[in-house]
PDB file of C-alpha atoms and ligand atoms in Angstrom:
ATOM      1  CA  MET A   1      19.520 -18.829 -14.955  1.00  0.00           C
ATOM      2  CA  GLU A   2      20.181 -20.903 -12.175  1.00  0.00           C
ATOM      3  CA  LYS A   3      17.204 -20.792  -9.822  1.00  0.00           C
ATOM      4  CA  ASN A   4      14.184 -22.109 -10.936  1.00  0.00           C
ATOM      5  CA  LYS A   5      11.671 -21.246  -8.312  1.00  0.00           C
ATOM      6  CA  ILE A   6      11.368 -18.446  -5.834  1.00  0.00           C
ATOM      7  CA  LYS A   7       8.833 -17.863  -2.905  1.00  0.00           C
ATOM      8  CA  ILE A   8       8.929 -14.029  -1.416  1.00  0.00           C
ATOM      9  CA  ALA A   9       6.464 -12.333   1.301  1.00  0.00           C
ATOM     10  CA  VAL A  10       5.499  -8.401   0.257  1.00  0.00           C
ATOM     11  CA  PRO A  11       4.392  -6.345   2.915  1.00  0.00           C
ATOM     12  CA  ALA A  12       1.058  -4.310   2.571  1.00  0.00           C
ATOM     13  CA  SER A  13       1.244  -0.700   2.863  1.00  0.00           C
ATOM     14  CA  VAL A  14      -0.379   2.694   3.933  1.00  0.00           C
ATOM     15  CA  SER A  15      -0.585   5.728   1.385  1.00  0.00           C
ATOM     16  CA  ASN A  16      -1.976   9.191   1.329  1.00  0.00           C
ATOM     17  CA  VAL A  17      -1.479   8.993   5.359  1.00  0.00           C
ATOM     18  CA  GLY A  18      -3.135  11.960   5.638  1.00  0.00           C
ATOM     19  CA  PRO A  19      -2.563  15.000   3.546  1.00  0.00           C
ATOM     20  CA  GLY A  20      -0.453  13.179   0.884  1.00  0.00           C
ATOM     21  CA  PHE A  21      -2.866  11.817  -1.377  1.00  0.00           C
ATOM     22  CA  ASP A  22      -1.078   9.802  -4.323  1.00  0.00           C
ATOM     23  CA  ILE A  23       2.620  10.945  -3.061  1.00  0.00           C
ATOM     24  CA  MET A  24       2.938   8.996   0.359  1.00  0.00           C
ATOM     25  CA  GLY A  25       2.978   6.016   1.446  1.00  0.00           C
ATOM     26  CA  PHE A  26       5.016   3.594   3.888  1.00  0.00           C
ATOM     27  CA  ALA A  27       5.227  -0.185   4.080  1.00  0.00           C
ATOM     28  CA  ILE A  28       4.240  -2.415   7.282  1.00  0.00           C
ATOM     29  CA  ASP A  29       5.465  -5.353   8.590  1.00  0.00           C
ATOM     30  CA  VAL A  30       2.715  -7.266  10.012  1.00  0.00           C
ATOM     31  CA  ILE A  31       1.131  -8.546   6.511  1.00  0.00           C
ATOM     32  CA  SER A  32       2.418  -9.865   3.346  1.00  0.00           C
ATOM     33  CA  ASP A  33       0.894 -11.543   0.749  1.00  0.00           C
ATOM     34  CA  VAL A  34       3.041 -14.669  -0.363  1.00  0.00           C
ATOM     35  CA  ILE A  35       3.942 -14.935  -4.421  1.00  0.00           C
ATOM     36  CA  THR A  36       5.762 -18.285  -5.366  1.00  0.00           C
ATOM     37  CA  LEU A  37       7.302 -18.613  -8.999  1.00  0.00           C
ATOM     38  CA  THR A  38       7.931 -21.751 -10.767  1.00  0.00           C
ATOM     39  CA  ARG A  39       9.675 -21.373 -13.961  1.00  0.00           C
ATOM     40  CA  ASN A  40       7.447 -23.716 -16.632  1.00  0.00           C
ATOM     41  CA  ASN A  41       8.432 -25.632 -19.569  1.00  0.00           C
ATOM     42  CA  HIS A  42       6.066 -23.209 -21.844  1.00  0.00           C
ATOM     43  CA  GLU A  43       6.450 -19.951 -22.936  1.00  0.00           C
ATOM     44  CA  GLU A  44       4.175 -18.084 -20.818  1.00  0.00           C
ATOM     45  CA  ILE A  45       2.782 -17.312 -17.692  1.00  0.00           C
ATOM     46  CA  VAL A  46      -0.096 -19.485 -16.004  1.00  0.00           C
ATOM     47  CA  ILE A  47      -1.808 -18.339 -12.550  1.00  0.00           C
ATOM     48  CA  LYS A  48      -1.868 -22.255 -10.825  1.00  0.00           C
ATOM     49  CA  LYS A  49      -3.151 -21.151  -7.779  1.00  0.00           C
ATOM     50  CA  ILE A  50      -4.903 -17.748  -6.068  1.00  0.00           C
ATOM     51  CA  THR A  51      -5.888 -18.607  -2.292  1.00  0.00           C
ATOM     52  CA  GLY A  52      -7.127 -15.561   0.618  1.00  0.00           C
ATOM     53  CA  ASP A  53      -9.229 -13.857  -2.594  1.00  0.00           C
ATOM     54  CA  ASN A  54     -12.485 -15.808  -2.285  1.00  0.00           C
ATOM     55  CA  GLY A  55     -12.145 -16.067  -5.938  1.00  0.00           C
ATOM     56  CA  LYS A  56     -12.545 -12.535  -6.746  1.00  0.00           C
ATOM     57  CA  LEU A  57      -9.328 -12.160  -8.877  1.00  0.00           C
ATOM     58  CA  THR A  58      -8.755 -13.728 -12.020  1.00  0.00           C
ATOM     59  CA  TYR A  59      -6.663 -16.455 -13.690  1.00  0.00           C
ATOM     60  CA  ASP A  60      -5.843 -14.693 -17.080  1.00  0.00           C
ATOM     61  CA  PRO A  61      -2.446 -13.502 -16.852  1.00  0.00           C
ATOM     62  CA  ASN A  62      -3.151 -10.441 -18.540  1.00  0.00           C
ATOM     63  CA  LYS A  63      -6.012  -8.964 -16.013  1.00  0.00           C
ATOM     64  CA  ASN A  64      -4.144  -9.999 -13.080  1.00  0.00           C
ATOM     65  CA  THR A  65      -2.137  -7.481 -11.110  1.00  0.00           C
ATOM     66  CA  CYS A  66       0.610  -9.935 -10.503  1.00  0.00           C
ATOM     67  CA  THR A  67       1.395 -11.122 -13.826  1.00  0.00           C
ATOM     68  CA  VAL A  68       0.426  -8.150 -15.900  1.00  0.00           C
ATOM     69  CA  GLY A  69       4.011  -6.262 -14.742  1.00  0.00           C
ATOM     70  CA  MET A  70       5.444 -10.054 -15.390  1.00  0.00           C
ATOM     71  CA  ILE A  71       4.778 -10.021 -18.730  1.00  0.00           C
ATOM     72  CA  HIS A  72       5.968  -6.624 -19.270  1.00  0.00           C
ATOM     73  CA  LEU A  73       8.850  -7.044 -17.971  1.00  0.00           C
ATOM     74  CA  LEU A  74       9.453 -10.453 -19.698  1.00  0.00           C
ATOM     75  CA  LYS A  75       8.897  -8.593 -23.338  1.00  0.00           C
ATOM     76  CA  TYR A  76      11.277  -5.317 -22.448  1.00  0.00           C
ATOM     77  CA  LEU A  77      13.593  -8.341 -22.200  1.00  0.00           C
ATOM     78  CA  LYS A  78      12.408 -10.384 -25.314  1.00  0.00           C
ATOM     79  CA  LEU A  79      12.310 -13.532 -23.034  1.00  0.00           C
ATOM     80  CA  ASN A  80       9.993 -16.397 -24.220  1.00  0.00           C
ATOM     81  CA  ILE A  81      10.065 -18.089 -21.286  1.00  0.00           C
ATOM     82  CA  GLY A  82       7.082 -19.012 -19.401  1.00  0.00           C
ATOM     83  CA  PHE A  83       6.428 -19.324 -15.037  1.00  0.00           C
ATOM     84  CA  ASP A  84       3.674 -20.629 -12.773  1.00  0.00           C
ATOM     85  CA  VAL A  85       2.277 -18.332 -10.328  1.00  0.00           C
ATOM     86  CA  ILE A  86       1.227 -19.183  -6.632  1.00  0.00           C
ATOM     87  CA  ILE A  87      -0.754 -16.341  -5.078  1.00  0.00           C
ATOM     88  CA  GLU A  88      -1.305 -16.433  -1.421  1.00  0.00           C
ATOM     89  CA  LYS A  89      -3.417 -13.221  -0.812  1.00  0.00           C
ATOM     90  CA  LYS A  90      -3.243 -11.857   2.706  1.00  0.00           C
ATOM     91  CA  ILE A  91      -3.687  -8.529   2.264  1.00  0.00           C
ATOM     92  CA  GLY A  92      -7.181  -8.092   1.902  1.00  0.00           C
ATOM     93  CA  ILE A  93      -8.414  -6.891  -1.630  1.00  0.00           C
ATOM     94  CA  GLY A  94     -10.616  -3.328  -1.488  1.00  0.00           C
ATOM     95  CA  SER A  95      -9.419  -3.045   2.078  1.00  0.00           C
ATOM     96  CA  GLY A  96      -6.953   0.059   1.360  1.00  0.00           C
ATOM     97  CA  LEU A  97      -4.095  -1.642   2.776  1.00  0.00           C
ATOM     98  CA  GLY A  98      -1.726  -2.151  -0.612  1.00  0.00           C
ATOM     99  CA  SER A  99      -3.196  -5.017  -1.365  1.00  0.00           C
ATOM    100  CA  SER A 100      -3.211  -4.255  -5.235  1.00  0.00           C
ATOM    101  CA  ALA A 101       0.337  -3.063  -5.119  1.00  0.00           C
ATOM    102  CA  ALA A 102       1.690  -6.229  -3.334  1.00  0.00           C
ATOM    103  CA  SER A 103       0.957  -8.381  -6.541  1.00  0.00           C
ATOM    104  CA  ALA A 104       1.849  -5.686  -8.825  1.00  0.00           C
ATOM    105  CA  VAL A 105       5.647  -6.239  -6.622  1.00  0.00           C
ATOM    106  CA  GLY A 106       5.755  -9.626  -5.725  1.00  0.00           C
ATOM    107  CA  GLY A 107       5.208 -10.396  -9.355  1.00  0.00           C
ATOM    108  CA  VAL A 108       8.186  -8.380 -10.645  1.00  0.00           C
ATOM    109  CA  PHE A 109      10.603  -8.541  -8.032  1.00  0.00           C
ATOM    110  CA  ALA A 110       9.928 -12.357  -8.087  1.00  0.00           C
ATOM    111  CA  LEU A 111      10.686 -13.053 -11.717  1.00  0.00           C
ATOM    112  CA  ASN A 112      13.684 -10.578 -11.450  1.00  0.00           C
ATOM    113  CA  GLU A 113      15.111 -12.350  -8.529  1.00  0.00           C
ATOM    114  CA  LEU A 114      15.149 -15.504 -10.382  1.00  0.00           C
ATOM    115  CA  LEU A 115      16.374 -13.956 -13.644  1.00  0.00           C
ATOM    116  CA  ASP A 116      19.262 -13.139 -11.544  1.00  0.00           C
ATOM    117  CA  LYS A 117      18.657  -9.344 -10.922  1.00  0.00           C
ATOM    118  CA  PRO A 118      18.834  -7.652 -14.788  1.00  0.00           C
ATOM    119  CA  PHE A 119      17.111  -4.771 -13.479  1.00  0.00           C
ATOM    120  CA  LYS A 120      17.808  -2.878 -10.178  1.00  0.00           C
ATOM    121  CA  LYS A 121      15.093  -1.964  -7.165  1.00  0.00           C
ATOM    122  CA  LYS A 122      14.261   1.257  -8.872  1.00  0.00           C
ATOM    123  CA  GLU A 123      13.853   0.343 -12.274  1.00  0.00           C
ATOM    124  CA  LEU A 124      11.417  -2.366 -11.426  1.00  0.00           C
ATOM    125  CA  LEU A 125       9.297   0.140 -10.109  1.00  0.00           C
ATOM    126  CA  ASN A 126       7.407   1.193 -13.724  1.00  0.00           C
ATOM    127  CA  PHE A 127       7.044  -2.467 -14.432  1.00  0.00           C
ATOM    128  CA  ALA A 128       4.736  -2.682 -11.029  1.00  0.00           C
ATOM    129  CA  MET A 129       2.903   0.035 -11.922  1.00  0.00           C
ATOM    130  CA  GLU A 130       1.861  -1.579 -14.834  1.00  0.00           C
ATOM    131  CA  GLY A 131       0.460  -3.821 -12.643  1.00  0.00           C
ATOM    132  CA  GLU A 132      -1.192  -1.269 -10.250  1.00  0.00           C
ATOM    133  CA  LYS A 133      -2.685   0.585 -13.039  1.00  0.00           C
ATOM    134  CA  ILE A 134      -4.829  -2.616 -13.748  1.00  0.00           C
ATOM    135  CA  ALA A 135      -6.205  -3.057 -10.759  1.00  0.00           C
ATOM    136  CA  SER A 136      -7.389   1.221 -10.107  1.00  0.00           C
ATOM    137  CA  LYS A 137      -7.588   1.875 -13.606  1.00  0.00           C
ATOM    138  CA  ALA A 138      -4.728   4.668 -12.204  1.00  0.00           C
ATOM    139  CA  THR A 139      -1.104   5.703 -12.579  1.00  0.00           C
ATOM    140  CA  HIS A 140      -0.204   5.998  -8.826  1.00  0.00           C
ATOM    141  CA  ALA A 141       3.108   4.387  -6.822  1.00  0.00           C
ATOM    142  CA  ASP A 142       1.944   5.794  -3.304  1.00  0.00           C
ATOM    143  CA  ASN A 143       1.277   1.569  -2.525  1.00  0.00           C
ATOM    144  CA  VAL A 144       3.691   0.419  -5.225  1.00  0.00           C
ATOM    145  CA  ALA A 145       6.827   2.313  -4.202  1.00  0.00           C
ATOM    146  CA  PRO A 146       6.863   1.687  -0.516  1.00  0.00           C
ATOM    147  CA  CYS A 147       6.228  -1.727  -0.868  1.00  0.00           C
ATOM    148  CA  LEU A 148       8.868  -2.125  -3.258  1.00  0.00           C
ATOM    149  CA  PHE A 149      11.562   0.365  -1.668  1.00  0.00           C
ATOM    150  CA  GLY A 150      10.352  -0.664   2.248  1.00  0.00           C
ATOM    151  CA  GLY A 151       9.858   2.437   4.919  1.00  0.00           C
ATOM    152  CA  PHE A 152       7.904   6.280   4.753  1.00  0.00           C
ATOM    153  CA  ILE A 153       8.657   7.382   0.962  1.00  0.00           C
ATOM    154  CA  LEU A 154       7.715  10.297  -1.088  1.00  0.00           C
ATOM    155  CA  ILE A 155       6.813  10.548  -4.734  1.00  0.00           C
ATOM    156  CA  ARG A 156       7.869  13.919  -5.284  1.00  0.00           C
ATOM    157  CA  ASP A 157       6.844  13.967  -9.050  1.00  0.00           C
ATOM    158  CA  TYR A 158       5.007  11.965 -11.712  1.00  0.00           C
ATOM    159  CA  ASN A 159       6.835  12.995 -14.921  1.00  0.00           C
ATOM    160  CA  PRO A 160       9.505  11.697 -14.286  1.00  0.00           C
ATOM    161  CA  ILE A 161       8.403   9.563 -11.363  1.00  0.00           C
ATOM    162  CA  ASP A 162      11.184  10.960  -8.242  1.00  0.00           C
ATOM    163  CA  ILE A 163      10.861   8.864  -5.288  1.00  0.00           C
ATOM    164  CA  VAL A 164      12.417   9.997  -1.953  1.00  0.00           C
ATOM    165  CA  ASN A 165      12.917   8.196   0.628  1.00  0.00           C
ATOM    166  CA  LEU A 166      12.083   9.808   3.892  1.00  0.00           C
ATOM    167  CA  PRO A 167      13.318   9.387   7.217  1.00  0.00           C
ATOM    168  CA  PHE A 168      11.496   8.755   9.933  1.00  0.00           C
ATOM    169  CA  PRO A 169      11.428   8.599  14.286  1.00  0.00           C
ATOM    170  CA  LYS A 170      12.362   4.882  15.622  1.00  0.00           C
ATOM    171  CA  ASN A 171       9.468   4.727  17.563  1.00  0.00           C
ATOM    172  CA  LEU A 172       6.813   5.605  15.065  1.00  0.00           C
ATOM    173  CA  TYR A 173       4.463   2.738  15.277  1.00  0.00           C
ATOM    174  CA  CYS A 174       1.000   2.226  12.903  1.00  0.00           C
ATOM    175  CA  THR A 175      -1.840   0.981  14.457  1.00  0.00           C
ATOM    176  CA  ILE A 176      -4.628  -0.334  11.707  1.00  0.00           C
ATOM    177  CA  ILE A 177      -8.302  -1.265  11.733  1.00  0.00           C
ATOM    178  CA  HIS A 178      -9.697  -2.929   8.917  1.00  0.00           C
ATOM    179  CA  PRO A 179     -13.680  -3.080   8.840  1.00  0.00           C
ATOM    180  CA  GLN A 180     -14.377  -5.950   7.153  1.00  0.00           C
ATOM    181  CA  ILE A 181     -16.211  -3.747   4.248  1.00  0.00           C
ATOM    182  CA  GLU A 182     -14.992  -3.430   1.067  1.00  0.00           C
ATOM    183  CA  ILE A 183     -14.171  -0.400  -1.230  1.00  0.00           C
ATOM    184  CA  GLU A 184     -12.862  -0.788  -4.749  1.00  0.00           C
ATOM    185  CA  THR A 185     -10.376   2.027  -4.961  1.00  0.00           C
ATOM    186  CA  ALA A 186     -11.263   2.542  -8.954  1.00  0.00           C
ATOM    187  CA  ALA A 187     -14.975   3.314  -8.351  1.00  0.00           C
ATOM    188  CA  SER A 188     -13.619   5.540  -4.754  1.00  0.00           C
ATOM    189  CA  ARG A 189     -11.089   7.456  -7.323  1.00  0.00           C
ATOM    190  CA  LYS A 190     -14.190   8.768  -9.209  1.00  0.00           C
ATOM    191  CA  LEU A 191     -15.798  10.215  -6.373  1.00  0.00           C
ATOM    192  CA  LEU A 192     -13.260  12.612  -5.903  1.00  0.00           C
ATOM    193  CA  GLY A 193     -13.943  15.283  -9.018  1.00  0.00           C
ATOM    194  CA  LYS A 194     -11.677  16.848 -10.995  1.00  0.00           C
ATOM    195  CA  LYS A 195     -10.938  19.965  -9.689  1.00  0.00           C
ATOM    196  CA  VAL A 196      -9.520  21.692  -6.226  1.00  0.00           C
ATOM    197  CA  ASP A 197     -10.326  24.862  -4.297  1.00  0.00           C
ATOM    198  CA  PHE A 198      -7.295  26.763  -3.829  1.00  0.00           C
ATOM    199  CA  LYS A 199      -7.878  28.029  -0.149  1.00  0.00           C
ATOM    200  CA  LYS A 200      -7.582  23.639   0.676  1.00  0.00           C
ATOM    201  CA  ALA A 201      -5.004  23.526  -1.185  1.00  0.00           C
ATOM    202  CA  ILE A 202      -3.310  25.707   0.614  1.00  0.00           C
ATOM    203  CA  THR A 203      -4.229  24.055   4.121  1.00  0.00           C
ATOM    204  CA  GLN A 204      -3.239  20.765   2.535  1.00  0.00           C
ATOM    205  CA  TRP A 205       0.442  21.718   0.575  1.00  0.00           C
ATOM    206  CA  GLY A 206       0.989  23.026   4.218  1.00  0.00           C
ATOM    207  CA  ASN A 207       0.162  19.931   5.924  1.00  0.00           C
ATOM    208  CA  VAL A 208       2.543  18.055   3.086  1.00  0.00           C
ATOM    209  CA  GLY A 209       5.277  20.194   4.165  1.00  0.00           C
ATOM    210  CA  GLY A 210       4.582  19.622   7.907  1.00  0.00           C
ATOM    211  CA  LEU A 211       4.720  16.122   8.140  1.00  0.00           C
ATOM    212  CA  ILE A 212       8.059  15.906   6.309  1.00  0.00           C
ATOM    213  CA  ALA A 213       9.243  18.298   8.192  1.00  0.00           C
ATOM    214  CA  GLY A 214       8.235  16.053  11.297  1.00  0.00           C
ATOM    215  CA  LEU A 215       9.630  12.878  10.159  1.00  0.00           C
ATOM    216  CA  THR A 216      12.661  14.303   9.156  1.00  0.00           C
ATOM    217  CA  THR A 217      13.002  15.995  12.566  1.00  0.00           C
ATOM    218  CA  ASN A 218      11.347  13.737  14.544  1.00  0.00           C
ATOM    219  CA  ASN A 219       9.154  15.866  15.995  1.00  0.00           C
ATOM    220  CA  TYR A 220       6.358  14.231  16.678  1.00  0.00           C
ATOM    221  CA  ASN A 221       4.210  16.657  17.749  1.00  0.00           C
ATOM    222  CA  LEU A 222       4.345  18.308  14.408  1.00  0.00           C
ATOM    223  CA  ILE A 223       3.586  14.567  12.537  1.00  0.00           C
ATOM    224  CA  GLY A 224       0.580  14.692  14.150  1.00  0.00           C
ATOM    225  CA  ARG A 225      -0.904  18.102  13.719  1.00  0.00           C
ATOM    226  CA  SER A 226       0.100  17.607   9.882  1.00  0.00           C
ATOM    227  CA  ILE A 227      -2.190  14.235   8.749  1.00  0.00           C
ATOM    228  CA  LYS A 228      -4.825  16.035   8.165  1.00  0.00           C
ATOM    229  CA  ASP A 229      -6.517  15.929   4.364  1.00  0.00           C
ATOM    230  CA  VAL A 230      -9.370  18.872   3.789  1.00  0.00           C
ATOM    231  CA  ILE A 231      -9.627  17.465   0.090  1.00  0.00           C
ATOM    232  CA  VAL A 232     -10.013  13.595   0.232  1.00  0.00           C
ATOM    233  CA  GLU A 233     -10.921  12.239   3.618  1.00  0.00           C
ATOM    234  CA  PRO A 234     -14.346  14.587   3.622  1.00  0.00           C
ATOM    235  CA  ILE A 235     -15.293  12.770   0.796  1.00  0.00           C
ATOM    236  CA  ARG A 236     -14.407   9.745   1.691  1.00  0.00           C
ATOM    237  CA  GLY A 237     -14.883   9.095   5.377  1.00  0.00           C
ATOM    238  CA  LYS A 238     -18.538   9.010   4.485  1.00  0.00           C
ATOM    239  CA  PHE A 239     -17.902   5.580   2.773  1.00  0.00           C
ATOM    240  CA  ILE A 240     -16.388   4.354   6.023  1.00  0.00           C
ATOM    241  CA  PRO A 241     -19.171   3.056   8.436  1.00  0.00           C
ATOM    242  CA  PHE A 242     -18.408   5.214  11.961  1.00  0.00           C
ATOM    243  CA  TYR A 243     -15.408   6.780  11.037  1.00  0.00           C
ATOM    244  CA  GLU A 244     -15.638   9.594  12.658  1.00  0.00           C
ATOM    245  CA  ASP A 245     -16.380   7.859  15.717  1.00  0.00           C
ATOM    246  CA  ILE A 246     -13.561   5.291  15.026  1.00  0.00           C
ATOM    247  CA  LYS A 247     -11.664   8.915  14.872  1.00  0.00           C
ATOM    248  CA  LYS A 248     -12.792   9.924  18.202  1.00  0.00           C
ATOM    249  CA  VAL A 249     -11.410   7.197  20.460  1.00  0.00           C
ATOM    250  CA  ALA A 250      -8.187   6.977  18.267  1.00  0.00           C
ATOM    251  CA  TYR A 251      -7.116  10.870  19.212  1.00  0.00           C
ATOM    252  CA  LYS A 252      -8.649  10.293  22.842  1.00  0.00           C
ATOM    253  CA  SER A 253      -6.192   7.077  23.266  1.00  0.00           C
ATOM    254  CA  GLY A 254      -3.808   9.701  22.589  1.00  0.00           C
ATOM    255  CA  VAL A 255      -2.516   8.799  19.282  1.00  0.00           C
ATOM    256  CA  LEU A 256      -0.326  11.493  16.949  1.00  0.00           C
ATOM    257  CA  GLY A 257      -2.672  11.272  14.210  1.00  0.00           C
ATOM    258  CA  CYS A 258      -5.325   9.340  12.471  1.00  0.00           C
ATOM    259  CA  ASN A 259      -6.850   8.542   8.901  1.00  0.00           C
ATOM    260  CA  ILE A 260      -7.959   6.958   5.994  1.00  0.00           C
ATOM    261  CA  SER A 261      -5.472   4.743   5.292  1.00  0.00           C
ATOM    262  CA  GLY A 262      -5.155   4.105   0.925  1.00  0.00           C
ATOM    263  CA  SER A 263      -8.945   4.603  -0.125  1.00  0.00           C
ATOM    264  CA  GLY A 264     -10.192   2.796   2.985  1.00  0.00           C
ATOM    265  CA  PRO A 265     -11.728   1.369   4.798  1.00  0.00           C
ATOM    266  CA  ALA A 266      -8.596   0.566   6.942  1.00  0.00           C
ATOM    267  CA  ILE A 267      -7.978   3.486   9.099  1.00  0.00           C
ATOM    268  CA  PHE A 268      -4.700   4.077  10.233  1.00  0.00           C
ATOM    269  CA  THR A 269      -3.272   6.313  13.270  1.00  0.00           C
ATOM    270  CA  LEU A 270       0.784   6.717  14.279  1.00  0.00           C
ATOM    271  CA  SER A 271       1.907   6.633  17.714  1.00  0.00           C
ATOM    272  CA  ASP A 272       4.825   7.640  19.473  1.00  0.00           C
ATOM    273  CA  ASN A 273       5.077   4.331  21.956  1.00  0.00           C
ATOM    274  CA  LYS A 274       3.372   1.025  21.832  1.00  0.00           C
ATOM    275  CA  LYS A 275       1.117   1.117  24.878  1.00  0.00           C
ATOM    276  CA  ILE A 276      -0.842   4.071  23.108  1.00  0.00           C
ATOM    277  CA  ALA A 277      -0.877   1.947  19.958  1.00  0.00           C
ATOM    278  CA  ILE A 278      -2.506  -0.980  21.409  1.00  0.00           C
ATOM    279  CA  ILE A 279      -5.176   1.247  23.413  1.00  0.00           C
ATOM    280  CA  ALA A 280      -5.488   2.858  20.296  1.00  0.00           C
ATOM    281  CA  ALA A 281      -6.694  -0.654  18.258  1.00  0.00           C
ATOM    282  CA  ARG A 282      -8.621  -1.645  21.130  1.00  0.00           C
ATOM    283  CA  LYS A 283     -10.861   1.345  21.710  1.00  0.00           C
ATOM    284  CA  MET A 284     -11.339   1.503  17.848  1.00  0.00           C
ATOM    285  CA  GLN A 285     -12.012  -2.024  17.354  1.00  0.00           C
ATOM    286  CA  GLU A 286     -14.606  -1.340  20.764  1.00  0.00           C
ATOM    287  CA  VAL A 287     -16.367   1.278  18.239  1.00  0.00           C
ATOM    288  CA  CYS A 288     -16.859  -1.166  15.300  1.00  0.00           C
ATOM    289  CA  THR A 289     -18.095  -4.385  17.770  1.00  0.00           C
ATOM    290  CA  GLN A 290     -20.755  -1.730  18.982  1.00  0.00           C
ATOM    291  CA  ASN A 291     -21.878  -1.542  16.167  1.00  0.00           C
ATOM    292  CA  LYS A 292     -21.765  -5.174  14.733  1.00  0.00           C
ATOM    293  CA  ILE A 293     -19.259  -4.457  12.352  1.00  0.00           C
ATOM    294  CA  VAL A 294     -16.493  -7.313  11.828  1.00  0.00           C
ATOM    295  CA  SER A 295     -12.502  -5.842  12.177  1.00  0.00           C
ATOM    296  CA  LYS A 296      -9.257  -6.934  12.452  1.00  0.00           C
ATOM    297  CA  ILE A 297      -6.427  -5.293  13.967  1.00  0.00           C
ATOM    298  CA  TYR A 298      -2.664  -4.719  13.122  1.00  0.00           C
ATOM    299  CA  ILE A 299      -0.102  -2.962  14.961  1.00  0.00           C
ATOM    300  CA  SER A 300       3.060  -2.375  13.240  1.00  0.00           C
ATOM    301  CA  LYS A 301       6.410  -0.426  12.811  1.00  0.00           C
ATOM    302  CA  ILE A 302       7.340   1.007   9.760  1.00  0.00           C
ATOM    303  CA  ASP A 303       8.977  -2.365   6.956  1.00  0.00           C
ATOM    304  CA  LYS A 304      12.043  -0.636   6.081  1.00  0.00           C
ATOM    305  CA  GLN A 305      12.885  -3.748   3.836  1.00  0.00           C
ATOM    306  CA  GLY A 306       9.841  -4.208   1.296  1.00  0.00           C
ATOM    307  CA  PRO A 307       9.933  -7.795  -0.314  1.00  0.00           C
ATOM    308  CA  LYS A 308      12.039 -10.386   1.713  1.00  0.00           C
ATOM    309  CA  VAL A 309      12.677 -13.371  -0.015  1.00  0.00           C
ATOM    310  CA  LEU A 310      11.459 -16.885   2.229  1.00  0.00           C
TER     311      LEU A 310
HETATM  312  N1  LIG B 401      -3.747   7.024  -3.293  1.00  0.00           N
HETATM  313  C1  LIG B 401      -4.439   6.163  -3.621  1.00  0.00           C
HETATM  314  C2  LIG B 401      -5.886   6.502  -4.157  1.00  0.00           C
HETATM  315  C3  LIG B 401      -4.114   4.746  -2.812  1.00  0.00           C
HETATM  316  O1  LIG B 401      -6.085   7.545  -2.633  1.00  0.00           O
HETATM  317  O2  LIG B 401      -6.720   6.628  -4.117  1.00  0.00           O
HETATM  318  C4  LIG B 401      -5.286   3.894  -3.432  1.00  0.00           C
HETATM  319  O3  LIG B 401      -5.241   2.850  -2.471  1.00  0.00           O
END
């Protein structure tokens, strides 16, 4: 091992993207967590410092999303070596922007780099998913995969995992509003129940197909028509204050589509030009401000790279 220290930035991500619950997501390039690993002289992983989490995250490496995947990776390689870890959270915890996925991906990506890349990116996915599982109490890759690979990702299957990197139109802009409340993914998943109405399922898979067709053929109108969710959004939307009002002004601004980002409370829109993306941001934030809800807005293109070494 040549290097002893590495610092990386890991992007936030939007998952579900309307109809694609647990199977679709894309990375964004305006918010990233920063993770630093330094080789230590012990045979264990030590979390030295966490910032930006308001004291919410654990320093126990066996329970922290960032380090769990690292522990699995080291065990797999039968390596008895240790690292000091610094986690700088910039992606809000419980924001719906793939905060836990960024930690999980960041840990294993940085470790793999320091070890001179024993694994290909694709092989890192399972280790990162171990970390994500700790946070959401479920195995899903719709934040982890776009965060790791960048781009717009479809998870065609989980058994075994089959990742498809989708093409997308050049002028796709994402606007995000993050009302400053917290929604825990694990709790929000419990609300969803176990059965899906057959008619709704038909509508949903029609929209998944439509969204993919729209992305691959640069058909902005079809992308917009397909960002619909008749299964999860009706349940989760109720927990996001003024969700319907925010959505209404977004569509009025001319966005192609608008829906919940991951399990919320962040809300995303897609637009075919930057001007509309900016207007939508302003209008959506006005709704929050008028109702005394503090919010943050982001405007981003789709991030194509995933983690970056700093
Ligand atoms: N697909 C997951 C969910 C993403 O909606 O529960 C969580 O961020």
